[in-house]
Amino acid sequence: MTDTRASTFRTSACRTLDLEQQAIAALSAQLDADFDRACQLMLDCQGRVIVTGMGKSGHIAGKIAATLASTGTPAFFVHPGEASHGDLGMITRGDVVLALSNSGETSEVTALLPLLKRMGTPLVSMTGRPGSTLARHAEAHLNAAVAREACPLDLAPTSSTTAALALGDALAVALLEARGFTAEEFALSHPGGSLGRRLLLKVGDLMHQGSRLPRVALGSPLRDALLEITRQGLGFTCVVDEQGLLAGVYTDGDLRRTLDQYADLRPLKVDDVMTRPGKRIGAEVLAAEAVRVMEDNRITALAVVDDQGRPVGALHMHDLLTSGVI
């Protein structure tokens, strides 16, 4: 392929991106009180936001429904053609319908108007023609008009679908902020993703506990601590006092320092060489916070303690890796 041909491709791509950027930039000036009414209708909705659209607008409608649902506004997509053949039963009086059509005259969508009016279901429209049938019959109209499509023929939906998608995002974010939607609530609807794991998993969900908790008593021979580290395979052991409180930890790193300082390990007690008081964390702390503590202190394991300071578990960096937190 010649450089000239490649340059032509990039020129075309840049022209498309410029036109679509202009389309999005123009949306801010087109926002009016109808946007406020649309948001209020959806905030007051006792049911679901039903998003519908045909063709390319239908694809955008599906994405908007998914974005609304994941940001605190229950929503789903209904195909307008199927709605006229039974799926209208998915829409109730307590719902709000958000209908997309660039022309505002899409027959499959406008066919729903009498039925929605009879049901008393509020309608919000998003079109590129404020004077269209769909716009005139809606309780609130979102103006997604664009100067021209990025398609050089000014035919294929390009700038118009980009503008509709951006306007849908603006609607979803405005509702998110109005609801005070939190990161934890977002994670609850994304439990399978890495973000969900970071925001939902706590140290207590991942820690080793019970018989898997490495632990020796103060005054134990260093040999016992080394055997416990080897047996549990977590690279450290907790050292507890007579009350069962965490007095310190003894780690693989401590062992290397011990070997540098002592020629004979046999007479040593774990008290002589352990790290006091040892890094620790609570079971209710987010696992992502445990990652930060380990990274800041350049360690690979943490003792997990209760409110009194008693060891209840042990957390290793490997547990965070396998869980997908990092």
JSON list of C-alpha atoms in Angstrom, two decimals, residues 86-299:
[
{"chain": "A", "resi": 86, "resn": "GLY", "atom": "CA", "xyz": [-47.10, -8.72, 22.09]},
{"chain": "A", "resi": 87, "resn": "ASP", "atom": "CA", "xyz": [-44.05, -7.20, 23.75]},
{"chain": "A", "resi": 88, "resn": "LEU", "atom": "CA", "xyz": [-46.06, -4.12, 24.67]},
{"chain": "A", "resi": 89, "resn": "GLY", "atom": "CA", "xyz": [-47.09, -6.24, 27.63]},
{"chain": "A", "resi": 90, "resn": "MET", "atom": "CA", "xyz": [-43.60, -5.60, 29.01]},
{"chain": "A", "resi": 91, "resn": "ILE", "atom": "CA", "xyz": [-44.52, -1.93, 29.48]},
{"chain": "A", "resi": 92, "resn": "THR", "atom": "CA", "xyz": [-46.65, -0.88, 32.46]},
{"chain": "A", "resi": 93, "resn": "ARG", "atom": "CA", "xyz": [-48.36, 2.30, 33.58]},
{"chain": "A", "resi": 94, "resn": "GLY", "atom": "CA", "xyz": [-45.59, 2.93, 36.11]},
{"chain": "A", "resi": 95, "resn": "ASP", "atom": "CA", "xyz": [-42.83, 2.93, 33.49]},
{"chain": "A", "resi": 96, "resn": "VAL", "atom": "CA", "xyz": [-41.34, 5.74, 31.43]},
{"chain": "A", "resi": 97, "resn": "VAL", "atom": "CA", "xyz": [-40.63, 5.17, 27.73]},
{"chain": "A", "resi": 98, "resn": "LEU", "atom": "CA", "xyz": [-37.57, 6.74, 26.09]},
{"chain": "A", "resi": 99, "resn": "ALA", "atom": "CA", "xyz": [-38.02, 6.50, 22.30]},
{"chain": "A", "resi": 100, "resn": "LEU", "atom": "CA", "xyz": [-35.23, 7.19, 19.81]},
{"chain": "A", "resi": 101, "resn": "SER", "atom": "CA", "xyz": [-35.71, 8.12, 16.17]},
{"chain": "A", "resi": 102, "resn": "ASN", "atom": "CA", "xyz": [-33.55, 10.56, 14.26]},
{"chain": "A", "resi": 103, "resn": "SER", "atom": "CA", "xyz": [-36.39, 11.54, 11.94]},
{"chain": "A", "resi": 104, "resn": "GLY", "atom": "CA", "xyz": [-39.03, 11.34, 14.66]},
{"chain": "A", "resi": 105, "resn": "GLU", "atom": "CA", "xyz": [-41.27, 9.62, 12.14]},
{"chain": "A", "resi": 106, "resn": "THR", "atom": "CA", "xyz": [-40.16, 5.97, 12.31]},
{"chain": "A", "resi": 107, "resn": "SER", "atom": "CA", "xyz": [-43.41, 4.07, 11.77]},
{"chain": "A", "resi": 108, "resn": "GLU", "atom": "CA", "xyz": [-42.68, 1.22, 14.18]},
{"chain": "A", "resi": 109, "resn": "VAL", "atom": "CA", "xyz": [-42.06, 3.77, 16.94]},
{"chain": "A", "resi": 110, "resn": "THR", "atom": "CA", "xyz": [-44.89, 6.21, 16.19]},
{"chain": "A", "resi": 111, "resn": "ALA", "atom": "CA", "xyz": [-47.30, 3.24, 16.08]},
{"chain": "A", "resi": 112, "resn": "LEU", "atom": "CA", "xyz": [-46.80, 2.93, 19.83]},
{"chain": "A", "resi": 113, "resn": "LEU", "atom": "CA", "xyz": [-48.01, 6.48, 20.57]},
{"chain": "A", "resi": 114, "resn": "PRO", "atom": "CA", "xyz": [-51.77, 5.76, 20.87]},
{"chain": "A", "resi": 115, "resn": "LEU", "atom": "CA", "xyz": [-51.11, 2.72, 23.03]},
{"chain": "A", "resi": 116, "resn": "LEU", "atom": "CA", "xyz": [-48.79, 4.60, 25.36]},
{"chain": "A", "resi": 117, "resn": "LYS", "atom": "CA", "xyz": [-51.31, 7.44, 25.67]},
{"chain": "A", "resi": 118, "resn": "ARG", "atom": "CA", "xyz": [-54.09, 4.96, 26.51]},
{"chain": "A", "resi": 119, "resn": "MET", "atom": "CA", "xyz": [-51.91, 3.32, 29.15]},
{"chain": "A", "resi": 120, "resn": "GLY", "atom": "CA", "xyz": [-50.90, 6.67, 30.61]},
{"chain": "A", "resi": 121, "resn": "THR", "atom": "CA", "xyz": [-47.19, 5.80, 30.29]},
{"chain": "A", "resi": 122, "resn": "PRO", "atom": "CA", "xyz": [-45.05, 8.97, 30.05]},
{"chain": "A", "resi": 123, "resn": "LEU", "atom": "CA", "xyz": [-43.02, 9.33, 26.86]},
{"chain": "A", "resi": 124, "resn": "VAL", "atom": "CA", "xyz": [-39.61, 10.96, 26.46]},
{"chain": "A", "resi": 125, "resn": "SER", "atom": "CA", "xyz": [-38.42, 11.24, 22.86]},
{"chain": "A", "resi": 126, "resn": "MET", "atom": "CA", "xyz": [-34.93, 11.75, 21.46]},
{"chain": "A", "resi": 127, "resn": "THR", "atom": "CA", "xyz": [-34.96, 12.89, 17.84]},
{"chain": "A", "resi": 128, "resn": "GLY", "atom": "CA", "xyz": [-33.12, 15.13, 15.41]},
{"chain": "A", "resi": 129, "resn": "ARG", "atom": "CA", "xyz": [-36.33, 17.01, 14.50]},
{"chain": "A", "resi": 130, "resn": "PRO", "atom": "CA", "xyz": [-38.06, 18.96, 17.30]},
{"chain": "A", "resi": 131, "resn": "GLY", "atom": "CA", "xyz": [-41.15, 19.40, 15.10]},
{"chain": "A", "resi": 132, "resn": "SER", "atom": "CA", "xyz": [-41.56, 15.69, 14.35]},
{"chain": "A", "resi": 133, "resn": "THR", "atom": "CA", "xyz": [-44.51, 13.50, 15.33]},
{"chain": "A", "resi": 134, "resn": "LEU", "atom": "CA", "xyz": [-42.55, 11.76, 18.08]},
{"chain": "A", "resi": 135, "resn": "ALA", "atom": "CA", "xyz": [-41.26, 15.04, 19.50]},
{"chain": "A", "resi": 136, "resn": "ARG", "atom": "CA", "xyz": [-44.70, 16.69, 19.53]},
{"chain": "A", "resi": 137, "resn": "HIS", "atom": "CA", "xyz": [-46.39, 13.82, 21.37]},
{"chain": "A", "resi": 138, "resn": "ALA", "atom": "CA", "xyz": [-43.75, 13.43, 24.09]},
{"chain": "A", "resi": 139, "resn": "GLU", "atom": "CA", "xyz": [-43.89, 14.86, 27.59]},
{"chain": "A", "resi": 140, "resn": "ALA", "atom": "CA", "xyz": [-40.23, 15.80, 27.12]},
{"chain": "A", "resi": 141, "resn": "HIS", "atom": "CA", "xyz": [-38.16, 15.97, 23.95]},
{"chain": "A", "resi": 142, "resn": "LEU", "atom": "CA", "xyz": [-34.37, 15.63, 23.83]},
{"chain": "A", "resi": 143, "resn": "ASN", "atom": "CA", "xyz": [-32.99, 17.43, 20.80]},
{"chain": "A", "resi": 144, "resn": "ALA", "atom": "CA", "xyz": [-30.21, 15.34, 19.20]},
{"chain": "A", "resi": 145, "resn": "ALA", "atom": "CA", "xyz": [-30.14, 17.24, 15.89]},
{"chain": "A", "resi": 146, "resn": "VAL", "atom": "CA", "xyz": [-26.85, 17.36, 13.97]},
{"chain": "A", "resi": 147, "resn": "ALA", "atom": "CA", "xyz": [-25.78, 19.68, 11.16]},
{"chain": "A", "resi": 148, "resn": "ARG", "atom": "CA", "xyz": [-24.86, 16.78, 8.90]},
{"chain": "A", "resi": 149, "resn": "GLU", "atom": "CA", "xyz": [-23.87, 13.14, 8.95]},
{"chain": "A", "resi": 150, "resn": "ALA", "atom": "CA", "xyz": [-20.18, 12.24, 8.79]},
{"chain": "A", "resi": 151, "resn": "CYS", "atom": "CA", "xyz": [-21.04, 10.01, 5.85]},
{"chain": "A", "resi": 152, "resn": "PRO", "atom": "CA", "xyz": [-19.97, 11.93, 2.70]},
{"chain": "A", "resi": 153, "resn": "LEU", "atom": "CA", "xyz": [-23.35, 11.09, 1.18]},
{"chain": "A", "resi": 154, "resn": "ASP", "atom": "CA", "xyz": [-25.03, 12.59, 4.29]},
{"chain": "A", "resi": 155, "resn": "LEU", "atom": "CA", "xyz": [-27.09, 9.41, 4.47]},
{"chain": "A", "resi": 156, "resn": "ALA", "atom": "CA", "xyz": [-25.62, 6.71, 6.75]},
{"chain": "A", "resi": 157, "resn": "PRO", "atom": "CA", "xyz": [-26.35, 7.35, 10.45]},
{"chain": "A", "resi": 158, "resn": "THR", "atom": "CA", "xyz": [-22.98, 8.44, 11.82]},
{"chain": "A", "resi": 159, "resn": "SER", "atom": "CA", "xyz": [-22.93, 11.86, 13.48]},
{"chain": "A", "resi": 160, "resn": "SER", "atom": "CA", "xyz": [-26.57, 11.43, 14.48]},
{"chain": "A", "resi": 161, "resn": "THR", "atom": "CA", "xyz": [-26.02, 8.11, 16.26]},
{"chain": "A", "resi": 162, "resn": "THR", "atom": "CA", "xyz": [-22.87, 9.45, 17.94]},
{"chain": "A", "resi": 163, "resn": "ALA", "atom": "CA", "xyz": [-24.84, 12.46, 19.20]},
{"chain": "A", "resi": 164, "resn": "ALA", "atom": "CA", "xyz": [-27.68, 10.26, 20.45]},
{"chain": "A", "resi": 165, "resn": "LEU", "atom": "CA", "xyz": [-25.23, 8.03, 22.26]},
{"chain": "A", "resi": 166, "resn": "ALA", "atom": "CA", "xyz": [-23.54, 11.00, 23.94]},
{"chain": "A", "resi": 167, "resn": "LEU", "atom": "CA", "xyz": [-26.90, 12.51, 24.90]},
{"chain": "A", "resi": 168, "resn": "GLY", "atom": "CA", "xyz": [-27.90, 9.18, 26.43]},
{"chain": "A", "resi": 169, "resn": "ASP", "atom": "CA", "xyz": [-24.70, 9.19, 28.48]},
{"chain": "A", "resi": 170, "resn": "ALA", "atom": "CA", "xyz": [-25.43, 12.73, 29.62]},
{"chain": "A", "resi": 171, "resn": "LEU", "atom": "CA", "xyz": [-28.90, 11.63, 30.72]},
{"chain": "A", "resi": 172, "resn": "ALA", "atom": "CA", "xyz": [-27.55, 8.61, 32.60]},
{"chain": "A", "resi": 173, "resn": "VAL", "atom": "CA", "xyz": [-24.86, 10.61, 34.40]},
{"chain": "A", "resi": 174, "resn": "ALA", "atom": "CA", "xyz": [-27.31, 13.38, 35.37]},
{"chain": "A", "resi": 175, "resn": "LEU", "atom": "CA", "xyz": [-29.58, 10.73, 36.91]},
{"chain": "A", "resi": 176, "resn": "LEU", "atom": "CA", "xyz": [-26.62, 9.01, 38.59]},
{"chain": "A", "resi": 177, "resn": "GLU", "atom": "CA", "xyz": [-25.60, 12.25, 40.28]},
{"chain": "A", "resi": 178, "resn": "ALA", "atom": "CA", "xyz": [-29.17, 13.14, 41.25]},
{"chain": "A", "resi": 179, "resn": "ARG", "atom": "CA", "xyz": [-29.56, 9.74, 42.94]},
{"chain": "A", "resi": 180, "resn": "GLY", "atom": "CA", "xyz": [-26.24, 10.02, 44.75]},
{"chain": "A", "resi": 181, "resn": "PHE", "atom": "CA", "xyz": [-25.26, 6.72, 43.17]},
{"chain": "A", "resi": 182, "resn": "THR", "atom": "CA", "xyz": [-22.06, 5.38, 44.77]},
{"chain": "A", "resi": 183, "resn": "ALA", "atom": "CA", "xyz": [-19.10, 3.40, 43.51]},
{"chain": "A", "resi": 184, "resn": "GLU", "atom": "CA", "xyz": [-20.14, 0.47, 45.72]},
{"chain": "A", "resi": 185, "resn": "GLU", "atom": "CA", "xyz": [-23.63, 0.48, 44.19]},
{"chain": "A", "resi": 186, "resn": "PHE", "atom": "CA", "xyz": [-22.01, 0.49, 40.75]},
{"chain": "A", "resi": 187, "resn": "ALA", "atom": "CA", "xyz": [-19.91, -2.51, 41.75]},
{"chain": "A", "resi": 188, "resn": "LEU", "atom": "CA", "xyz": [-23.02, -4.42, 42.83]},
{"chain": "A", "resi": 189, "resn": "SER", "atom": "CA", "xyz": [-24.22, -4.39, 39.24]},
{"chain": "A", "resi": 190, "resn": "HIS", "atom": "CA", "xyz": [-20.74, -5.34, 37.95]},
{"chain": "A", "resi": 191, "resn": "PRO", "atom": "CA", "xyz": [-19.72, -8.22, 40.23]},
{"chain": "A", "resi": 192, "resn": "GLY", "atom": "CA", "xyz": [-17.97, -10.10, 37.44]},
{"chain": "A", "resi": 193, "resn": "GLY", "atom": "CA", "xyz": [-15.67, -7.27, 36.40]},
{"chain": "A", "resi": 194, "resn": "SER", "atom": "CA", "xyz": [-12.35, -6.22, 37.87]},
{"chain": "A", "resi": 195, "resn": "LEU", "atom": "CA", "xyz": [-13.90, -3.00, 39.16]},
{"chain": "A", "resi": 196, "resn": "GLY", "atom": "CA", "xyz": [-16.59, -4.95, 40.97]},
{"chain": "A", "resi": 197, "resn": "ARG", "atom": "CA", "xyz": [-14.00, -7.19, 42.58]},
{"chain": "A", "resi": 198, "resn": "ARG", "atom": "CA", "xyz": [-11.97, -4.20, 43.72]},
{"chain": "A", "resi": 199, "resn": "LEU", "atom": "CA", "xyz": [-14.97, -2.47, 45.23]},
{"chain": "A", "resi": 200, "resn": "LEU", "atom": "CA", "xyz": [-16.75, -5.49, 46.72]},
{"chain": "A", "resi": 201, "resn": "LEU", "atom": "CA", "xyz": [-14.13, -7.98, 47.89]},
{"chain": "A", "resi": 202, "resn": "LYS", "atom": "CA", "xyz": [-12.93, -7.48, 51.44]},
{"chain": "A", "resi": 203, "resn": "VAL", "atom": "CA", "xyz": [-9.91, -8.89, 53.19]},
{"chain": "A", "resi": 204, "resn": "GLY", "atom": "CA", "xyz": [-12.15, -11.30, 55.09]},
{"chain": "A", "resi": 205, "resn": "ASP", "atom": "CA", "xyz": [-13.35, -12.81, 51.80]},
{"chain": "A", "resi": 206, "resn": "LEU", "atom": "CA", "xyz": [-9.82, -13.81, 50.81]},
{"chain": "A", "resi": 207, "resn": "MET", "atom": "CA", "xyz": [-7.86, -14.42, 54.00]},
{"chain": "A", "resi": 208, "resn": "HIS", "atom": "CA", "xyz": [-6.59, -17.79, 55.25]},
{"chain": "A", "resi": 209, "resn": "GLN", "atom": "CA", "xyz": [-8.11, -18.61, 58.62]},
{"chain": "A", "resi": 210, "resn": "GLY", "atom": "CA", "xyz": [-8.58, -21.39, 61.14]},
{"chain": "A", "resi": 211, "resn": "SER", "atom": "CA", "xyz": [-6.01, -24.14, 60.66]},
{"chain": "A", "resi": 212, "resn": "ARG", "atom": "CA", "xyz": [-4.54, -22.19, 57.72]},
{"chain": "A", "resi": 213, "resn": "LEU", "atom": "CA", "xyz": [-3.52, -19.26, 59.94]},
{"chain": "A", "resi": 214, "resn": "PRO", "atom": "CA", "xyz": [0.25, -19.40, 60.66]},
{"chain": "A", "resi": 215, "resn": "ARG", "atom": "CA", "xyz": [0.76, -18.74, 64.35]},
{"chain": "A", "resi": 216, "resn": "VAL", "atom": "CA", "xyz": [3.33, -19.39, 67.10]},
{"chain": "A", "resi": 217, "resn": "ALA", "atom": "CA", "xyz": [3.54, -18.18, 70.69]},
{"chain": "A", "resi": 218, "resn": "LEU", "atom": "CA", "xyz": [5.99, -15.68, 72.11]},
{"chain": "A", "resi": 219, "resn": "GLY", "atom": "CA", "xyz": [8.96, -17.52, 73.54]},
{"chain": "A", "resi": 220, "resn": "SER", "atom": "CA", "xyz": [8.82, -20.26, 70.91]},
{"chain": "A", "resi": 221, "resn": "PRO", "atom": "CA", "xyz": [12.13, -21.49, 69.52]},
{"chain": "A", "resi": 222, "resn": "LEU", "atom": "CA", "xyz": [12.95, -19.93, 66.17]},
{"chain": "A", "resi": 223, "resn": "ARG", "atom": "CA", "xyz": [12.91, -23.46, 64.76]},
{"chain": "A", "resi": 224, "resn": "ASP", "atom": "CA", "xyz": [9.16, -23.71, 65.51]},
{"chain": "A", "resi": 225, "resn": "ALA", "atom": "CA", "xyz": [8.50, -20.43, 63.67]},
{"chain": "A", "resi": 226, "resn": "LEU", "atom": "CA", "xyz": [10.44, -21.68, 60.62]},
{"chain": "A", "resi": 227, "resn": "LEU", "atom": "CA", "xyz": [8.49, -24.95, 60.61]},
{"chain": "A", "resi": 228, "resn": "GLU", "atom": "CA", "xyz": [5.20, -23.03, 60.81]},
{"chain": "A", "resi": 229, "resn": "ILE", "atom": "CA", "xyz": [6.19, -20.79, 57.89]},
{"chain": "A", "resi": 230, "resn": "THR", "atom": "CA", "xyz": [7.11, -23.85, 55.85]},
{"chain": "A", "resi": 231, "resn": "ARG", "atom": "CA", "xyz": [3.93, -25.73, 56.80]},
{"chain": "A", "resi": 232, "resn": "GLN", "atom": "CA", "xyz": [1.54, -22.92, 55.88]},
{"chain": "A", "resi": 233, "resn": "GLY", "atom": "CA", "xyz": [3.47, -21.64, 52.85]},
{"chain": "A", "resi": 234, "resn": "LEU", "atom": "CA", "xyz": [2.52, -17.98, 53.23]},
{"chain": "A", "resi": 235, "resn": "GLY", "atom": "CA", "xyz": [6.01, -16.62, 53.83]},
{"chain": "A", "resi": 236, "resn": "PHE", "atom": "CA", "xyz": [5.41, -15.49, 57.42]},
{"chain": "A", "resi": 237, "resn": "THR", "atom": "CA", "xyz": [3.91, -16.41, 60.75]},
{"chain": "A", "resi": 238, "resn": "CYS", "atom": "CA", "xyz": [2.06, -14.43, 63.40]},
{"chain": "A", "resi": 239, "resn": "VAL", "atom": "CA", "xyz": [3.58, -14.32, 66.86]},
{"chain": "A", "resi": 240, "resn": "VAL", "atom": "CA", "xyz": [1.00, -14.03, 69.66]},
{"chain": "A", "resi": 241, "resn": "ASP", "atom": "CA", "xyz": [1.32, -13.22, 73.36]},
{"chain": "A", "resi": 242, "resn": "GLU", "atom": "CA", "xyz": [-0.35, -14.96, 76.30]},
{"chain": "A", "resi": 243, "resn": "GLN", "atom": "CA", "xyz": [-3.62, -13.06, 75.66]},
{"chain": "A", "resi": 244, "resn": "GLY", "atom": "CA", "xyz": [-3.65, -14.15, 72.05]},
{"chain": "A", "resi": 245, "resn": "LEU", "atom": "CA", "xyz": [-2.84, -10.64, 70.80]},
{"chain": "A", "resi": 246, "resn": "LEU", "atom": "CA", "xyz": [-0.54, -10.10, 67.83]},
{"chain": "A", "resi": 247, "resn": "ALA", "atom": "CA", "xyz": [2.88, -9.23, 69.24]},
{"chain": "A", "resi": 248, "resn": "GLY", "atom": "CA", "xyz": [4.71, -9.31, 65.92]},
{"chain": "A", "resi": 249, "resn": "VAL", "atom": "CA", "xyz": [5.44, -11.31, 62.78]},
{"chain": "A", "resi": 250, "resn": "TYR", "atom": "CA", "xyz": [8.35, -13.35, 61.52]},
{"chain": "A", "resi": 251, "resn": "THR", "atom": "CA", "xyz": [8.81, -13.40, 57.74]},
{"chain": "A", "resi": 252, "resn": "ASP", "atom": "CA", "xyz": [11.04, -14.82, 55.03]},
{"chain": "A", "resi": 253, "resn": "GLY", "atom": "CA", "xyz": [12.76, -11.42, 54.96]},
{"chain": "A", "resi": 254, "resn": "ASP", "atom": "CA", "xyz": [13.38, -11.62, 58.71]},
{"chain": "A", "resi": 255, "resn": "LEU", "atom": "CA", "xyz": [14.98, -15.01, 58.17]},
{"chain": "A", "resi": 256, "resn": "ARG", "atom": "CA", "xyz": [17.46, -13.57, 55.66]},
{"chain": "A", "resi": 257, "resn": "ARG", "atom": "CA", "xyz": [18.40, -10.84, 58.11]},
{"chain": "A", "resi": 258, "resn": "THR", "atom": "CA", "xyz": [18.74, -13.41, 60.89]},
{"chain": "A", "resi": 259, "resn": "LEU", "atom": "CA", "xyz": [21.14, -15.48, 58.81]},
{"chain": "A", "resi": 260, "resn": "ASP", "atom": "CA", "xyz": [23.24, -12.37, 58.18]},
{"chain": "A", "resi": 261, "resn": "GLN", "atom": "CA", "xyz": [23.47, -11.57, 61.92]},
{"chain": "A", "resi": 262, "resn": "TYR", "atom": "CA", "xyz": [23.70, -14.95, 63.62]},
{"chain": "A", "resi": 263, "resn": "ALA", "atom": "CA", "xyz": [26.01, -17.86, 62.90]},
{"chain": "A", "resi": 264, "resn": "ASP", "atom": "CA", "xyz": [23.98, -20.28, 65.06]},
{"chain": "A", "resi": 265, "resn": "LEU", "atom": "CA", "xyz": [20.17, -20.17, 64.99]},
{"chain": "A", "resi": 266, "resn": "ARG", "atom": "CA", "xyz": [19.59, -22.98, 67.46]},
{"chain": "A", "resi": 267, "resn": "PRO", "atom": "CA", "xyz": [19.53, -20.93, 70.70]},
{"chain": "A", "resi": 268, "resn": "LEU", "atom": "CA", "xyz": [17.33, -18.16, 69.26]},
{"chain": "A", "resi": 269, "resn": "LYS", "atom": "CA", "xyz": [13.75, -17.51, 70.29]},
{"chain": "A", "resi": 270, "resn": "VAL", "atom": "CA", "xyz": [11.32, -16.00, 67.78]},
{"chain": "A", "resi": 271, "resn": "ASP", "atom": "CA", "xyz": [11.07, -12.98, 70.12]},
{"chain": "A", "resi": 272, "resn": "ASP", "atom": "CA", "xyz": [14.73, -12.16, 69.46]},
{"chain": "A", "resi": 273, "resn": "VAL", "atom": "CA", "xyz": [14.40, -11.69, 65.71]},
{"chain": "A", "resi": 274, "resn": "MET", "atom": "CA", "xyz": [10.74, -11.00, 64.87]},
{"chain": "A", "resi": 275, "resn": "THR", "atom": "CA", "xyz": [9.38, -7.74, 63.48]},
{"chain": "A", "resi": 276, "resn": "ARG", "atom": "CA", "xyz": [7.39, -5.73, 66.04]},
{"chain": "A", "resi": 277, "resn": "PRO", "atom": "CA", "xyz": [4.53, -4.90, 65.93]},
{"chain": "A", "resi": 278, "resn": "GLY", "atom": "CA", "xyz": [4.19, -6.16, 62.35]},
{"chain": "A", "resi": 279, "resn": "LYS", "atom": "CA", "xyz": [1.94, -4.83, 59.61]},
{"chain": "A", "resi": 280, "resn": "ARG", "atom": "CA", "xyz": [-1.71, -5.74, 60.12]},
{"chain": "A", "resi": 281, "resn": "ILE", "atom": "CA", "xyz": [-5.13, -5.05, 58.63]},
{"chain": "A", "resi": 282, "resn": "GLY", "atom": "CA", "xyz": [-8.81, -5.59, 59.49]},
{"chain": "A", "resi": 283, "resn": "ALA", "atom": "CA", "xyz": [-11.03, -8.22, 57.90]},
{"chain": "A", "resi": 284, "resn": "GLU", "atom": "CA", "xyz": [-13.62, -5.58, 56.86]},
{"chain": "A", "resi": 285, "resn": "VAL", "atom": "CA", "xyz": [-11.11, -3.50, 54.90]},
{"chain": "A", "resi": 286, "resn": "LEU", "atom": "CA", "xyz": [-11.41, -3.62, 51.10]},
{"chain": "A", "resi": 287, "resn": "ALA", "atom": "CA", "xyz": [-8.96, -6.02, 49.50]},
{"chain": "A", "resi": 288, "resn": "ALA", "atom": "CA", "xyz": [-7.84, -3.16, 47.24]},
{"chain": "A", "resi": 289, "resn": "GLU", "atom": "CA", "xyz": [-6.66, -1.30, 50.35]},
{"chain": "A", "resi": 290, "resn": "ALA", "atom": "CA", "xyz": [-4.61, -4.35, 51.35]},
{"chain": "A", "resi": 291, "resn": "VAL", "atom": "CA", "xyz": [-2.87, -4.11, 47.97]},
{"chain": "A", "resi": 292, "resn": "ARG", "atom": "CA", "xyz": [-1.91, -0.51, 48.74]},
{"chain": "A", "resi": 293, "resn": "VAL", "atom": "CA", "xyz": [-0.57, -1.41, 52.19]},
{"chain": "A", "resi": 294, "resn": "MET", "atom": "CA", "xyz": [1.55, -4.23, 50.75]},
{"chain": "A", "resi": 295, "resn": "GLU", "atom": "CA", "xyz": [2.90, -2.08, 47.94]},
{"chain": "A", "resi": 296, "resn": "ASP", "atom": "CA", "xyz": [3.69, 0.87, 50.22]},
{"chain": "A", "resi": 297, "resn": "ASN", "atom": "CA", "xyz": [5.57, -1.36, 52.66]},
{"chain": "A", "resi": 298, "resn": "ARG", "atom": "CA", "xyz": [7.10, -3.69, 50.04]},
{"chain": "A", "resi": 299, "resn": "ILE", "atom": "CA", "xyz": [5.72, -6.80, 51.70]}
]
